[in-house]
Backbone as numpy.savetxt, mean C-alpha at the origin, in Angstrom:
# Nx Ny Nz CAx CAy CAz Cx Cy Cz
-4.69 1.05 9.16 -4.08 -0.18 9.81 -2.62 -1.05 9.03
-2.91 -0.84 7.79 -1.45 -1.34 7.22 -0.30 -0.25 7.34
-0.73 1.00 7.36 0.57 1.81 7.71 1.10 1.71 9.02
0.23 1.77 10.11 0.59 1.57 11.19 1.25 0.31 11.52
0.61 -0.70 11.25 1.23 -2.19 11.21 2.65 -2.40 10.73
2.82 -1.78 9.19 4.16 -1.64 8.75 5.24 -0.83 9.65
4.65 0.28 9.97 5.49 1.36 10.74 6.25 0.52 12.06
5.25 -0.12 12.87 5.64 -0.89 14.19 6.51 -1.98 14.10
6.35 -2.63 12.95 7.16 -4.09 12.90 8.31 -4.09 13.35
9.25 -2.85 12.91 10.73 -3.02 13.21 10.74 -2.76 14.87
9.65 -2.11 15.37 9.87 -1.99 17.02 9.35 -3.28 17.78
8.89 -4.51 17.06 8.64 -5.40 17.83 9.74 -6.20 18.82
9.21 -6.39 19.95 10.63 -7.03 20.52 10.33 -8.32 21.04
9.06 -8.96 20.61 9.06 -10.30 20.77 7.89 -10.83 19.78
7.51 -12.41 19.88 7.07 -12.78 18.99 5.86 -12.37 18.86
5.26 -12.43 20.44 3.75 -11.93 20.62 3.36 -10.31 19.77
4.49 -9.37 20.15 4.01 -8.17 19.59 4.39 -8.23 18.20
5.27 -8.91 17.47 5.43 -9.14 16.21 4.09 -9.71 15.45
3.67 -10.46 15.89 2.42 -11.15 15.69 1.20 -10.20 15.52
1.07 -9.42 16.95 0.07 -8.30 16.48 0.44 -7.18 15.57
1.70 -6.77 15.51 1.71 -5.50 14.23 1.59 -6.47 12.97
1.83 -7.58 12.67 1.58 -8.41 11.46 0.31 -8.35 11.41
-0.60 -8.65 12.18 -2.22 -8.87 12.26 -2.96 -7.42 11.84
-2.23 -6.43 12.53 -2.62 -4.96 12.02 -2.54 -4.59 10.59
-1.11 -5.05 10.11 -0.80 -4.60 8.52 -1.74 -5.59 7.81
-2.21 -7.11 8.22 -2.91 -7.64 7.44 -4.09 -7.28 7.63
-4.86 -6.86 8.45 -6.16 -6.56 8.47 -6.18 -5.37 7.78
-5.47 -4.25 7.66 -5.38 -3.14 6.85 -5.18 -3.30 5.35
-4.55 -4.28 5.02 -4.50 -4.79 3.27 -6.01 -5.62 3.10
-6.30 -6.20 4.17 -7.76 -6.69 3.83 -8.48 -5.91 3.75
-8.76 -4.99 4.12 -10.02 -3.80 4.47 -9.66 -2.93 2.92
-8.28 -2.66 2.77 -8.13 -1.72 1.69 -8.27 -2.16 0.23
-7.65 -3.72 0.20 -7.92 -4.21 -1.46 -8.95 -3.97 -2.00
-10.27 -4.53 -1.32 -11.34 -4.73 -1.63 -12.03 -3.18 -2.05
-11.69 -2.57 -1.14 -12.17 -0.89 -1.26 -11.78 -0.25 -2.64
-10.10 -0.66 -2.73 -9.69 -0.10 -3.74 -10.18 -0.55 -5.12
-10.32 -1.74 -5.39 -11.12 -2.52 -6.42 -12.28 -1.75 -6.68
-13.08 -1.58 -5.78 -14.35 -0.91 -5.80 -14.11 0.51 -6.33
-13.17 1.37 -5.89 -13.37 2.86 -5.96 -12.68 2.58 -7.55
-11.91 1.77 -8.15 -11.64 1.75 -9.38 -12.49 1.49 -10.37
-13.51 0.66 -10.10 -14.58 0.17 -10.79 -15.60 1.42 -11.12
-16.07 1.99 -9.63 -16.80 3.08 -9.49 -16.76 4.35 -10.63
-15.35 4.71 -10.50 -14.85 5.73 -11.08 -14.05 6.01 -12.40
-14.29 4.64 -12.77 -13.92 4.41 -14.31 -15.03 4.75 -15.11
-14.80 5.28 -16.48 -16.19 5.08 -17.51 -16.51 3.81 -17.82
-17.64 3.77 -18.00 -18.15 2.13 -18.22 -17.61 1.59 -19.30
-16.88 2.16 -20.25 -16.48 1.62 -21.49 -14.95 1.48 -21.21
-14.32 1.66 -20.11 -12.84 1.52 -19.83 -12.83 0.87 -18.46
-13.60 0.01 -17.79 -13.46 -0.42 -16.41 -12.55 -1.58 -16.54
-12.50 -2.27 -17.44 -12.07 -3.42 -17.69 -10.50 -3.04 -17.73
-10.34 -2.04 -18.62 -8.82 -1.43 -18.95 -8.27 -1.12 -17.40
-9.30 -0.44 -16.94 -8.86 0.56 -15.67 -8.26 -0.72 -14.56
-9.22 -1.70 -14.39 -8.97 -2.68 -13.46 -7.95 -3.55 -13.81
-7.75 -3.91 -15.36 -6.47 -4.81 -15.45 -5.09 -3.65 -15.45
-5.21 -2.57 -15.66 -4.13 -1.74 -15.20 -3.68 -1.78 -13.47
-4.62 -1.58 -12.63 -4.50 -1.65 -11.49 -3.94 -3.01 -10.94
-4.43 -4.27 -11.73 -3.87 -5.47 -11.12 -2.31 -5.41 -11.62
-2.21 -4.93 -12.99 -0.71 -4.87 -13.56 0.21 -4.24 -12.62
-0.49 -3.11 -12.27 0.46 -2.25 -11.16 0.56 -3.09 -9.72
-0.23 -3.90 -9.41 -0.08 -4.84 -8.20 0.84 -5.94 -8.57
0.78 -6.42 -9.46 1.97 -7.48 -9.79 3.24 -6.97 -9.95
3.38 -5.70 -10.42 4.45 -4.95 -10.82 5.24 -4.85 -9.30
4.43 -4.27 -8.35 4.71 -4.33 -6.97 5.03 -5.38 -6.19
4.70 -6.51 -6.45 4.93 -7.60 -5.83 6.44 -8.22 -6.49
6.58 -7.85 -7.86 8.11 -8.20 -8.17 9.01 -7.09 -8.03
8.98 -5.92 -7.79 9.71 -4.92 -7.59 9.81 -4.88 -6.05
9.08 -4.99 -5.30 8.80 -4.63 -3.99 9.75 -5.61 -2.94
9.89 -6.91 -3.39 10.78 -7.76 -2.55 12.29 -7.33 -3.01
12.51 -7.09 -4.09 13.96 -6.64 -4.53 14.47 -5.48 -3.88
13.57 -4.59 -4.04 13.68 -3.12 -3.32 13.88 -3.43 -2.02
12.94 -4.36 -1.23 13.08 -4.40 0.18 14.29 -5.22 0.55
14.87 -6.15 -0.09 16.19 -6.81 0.24 17.26 -5.69 0.13
17.13 -4.99 -1.13 18.45 -3.96 -0.82 18.48 -2.87 0.51
17.22 -2.37 0.75 16.98 -1.72 1.93 17.48 -2.56 3.29
16.94 -3.99 3.17 17.56 -4.71 4.28 19.04 -4.77 4.39
19.62 -4.59 3.49 20.98 -4.52 3.60 21.51 -3.53 4.59
20.69 -2.34 4.65 21.05 -1.15 5.26 20.84 -1.31 6.67
19.54 -1.69 7.08 19.07 -2.00 8.51 17.79 -3.14 8.21
17.37 -3.95 9.40 16.16 -4.52 9.39 14.77 -3.79 9.16
15.03 -2.50 9.88 13.78 -1.69 10.00 13.48 -0.93 8.67
14.52 -0.74 7.99 14.56 0.28 6.74 13.58 -0.41 5.73
13.01 -1.42 5.31 12.27 -1.74 4.58 10.86 -1.41 4.83
10.43 -1.78 5.98 9.28 -1.61 6.77 8.97 -0.07 7.02
9.81 0.86 7.15 9.70 2.20 7.61 9.61 2.85 6.54
10.31 2.43 5.20 10.24 3.17 3.89 9.04 2.84 3.42
8.41 1.48 3.44 6.97 1.32 2.79 6.09 2.17 3.36
5.98 2.35 4.50 4.95 2.97 5.66 5.11 4.51 5.07
6.24 4.88 4.82 6.26 6.42 4.24 5.76 6.53 2.80
6.01 5.63 2.04 5.60 5.57 0.54 4.09 5.51 0.81
3.62 4.57 1.59 1.99 4.59 2.04 1.39 6.01 2.25
1.79 6.27 3.35 1.15 7.64 3.93 1.33 8.66 2.84
2.24 8.74 1.87 2.34 9.68 0.85 1.52 9.38 -0.16
1.02 8.35 -0.38 -0.10 8.07 -1.52 -1.39 8.46 -0.84
-1.40 8.42 0.65 -2.73 8.65 1.31 -2.82 10.28 1.17
-1.89 11.13 1.14 -2.02 12.39 1.03 -2.07 12.66 -0.45
-1.55 12.14 -1.23 -1.90 12.30 -3.09 -3.51 12.17 -3.05
-3.63 10.84 -2.80 -5.22 10.82 -2.96 -6.21 11.71 -2.32
-5.82 12.23 -1.00 -6.57 13.44 -0.47 -6.63 14.61 -1.39
-5.42 14.70 -1.92 -5.33 16.03 -2.83 -6.14 15.52 -4.04
-6.17 14.76 -4.47 -6.69 14.35 -5.92 -8.27 14.64 -5.40
-8.56 14.08 -4.46 -10.10 14.11 -3.90 -10.74 15.41 -3.98
-9.61 16.20 -3.19 -10.06 17.44 -3.05 -10.10 18.33 -4.32
-9.39 18.18 -5.28 -8.98 19.05 -6.48 -9.24 17.97 -7.62
-10.76 17.21 -7.89 -10.74 16.48 -8.68 -10.82 16.92 -10.15
-11.05 18.29 -10.53 -11.05 18.82 -11.83 -9.69 18.93 -12.58
-8.88 19.08 -11.36 -7.56 19.38 -11.91 -6.59 18.13 -12.79
-5.92 18.33 -13.32 -5.31 17.32 -14.19 -4.03 17.01 -13.76
-3.76 15.76 -13.41 -2.24 15.46 -12.57 -1.62 14.62 -13.63
């Protein structure tokens, strides 16, 4: 839902459709964030759960710092660019996660 909402935002032709697409994105973020935190805590060794969750929160904070700067640079190209690039990056991470899940013993 987050990826679909992000990809559709540039296609919004009215405030109503923009609200719908933003709602899809927000619902996706709301559903994925708790699931991600749960996966991190469940898949970390017990003695490293705090470290893993702290690292995840640090990466999240880094994204909130770098993301707007990167988005503003892309916005200078076109108003669709930040949303489409973010959707592409997110779909790439989904495929990377699926590959890691398919081959859990392989070192990445």
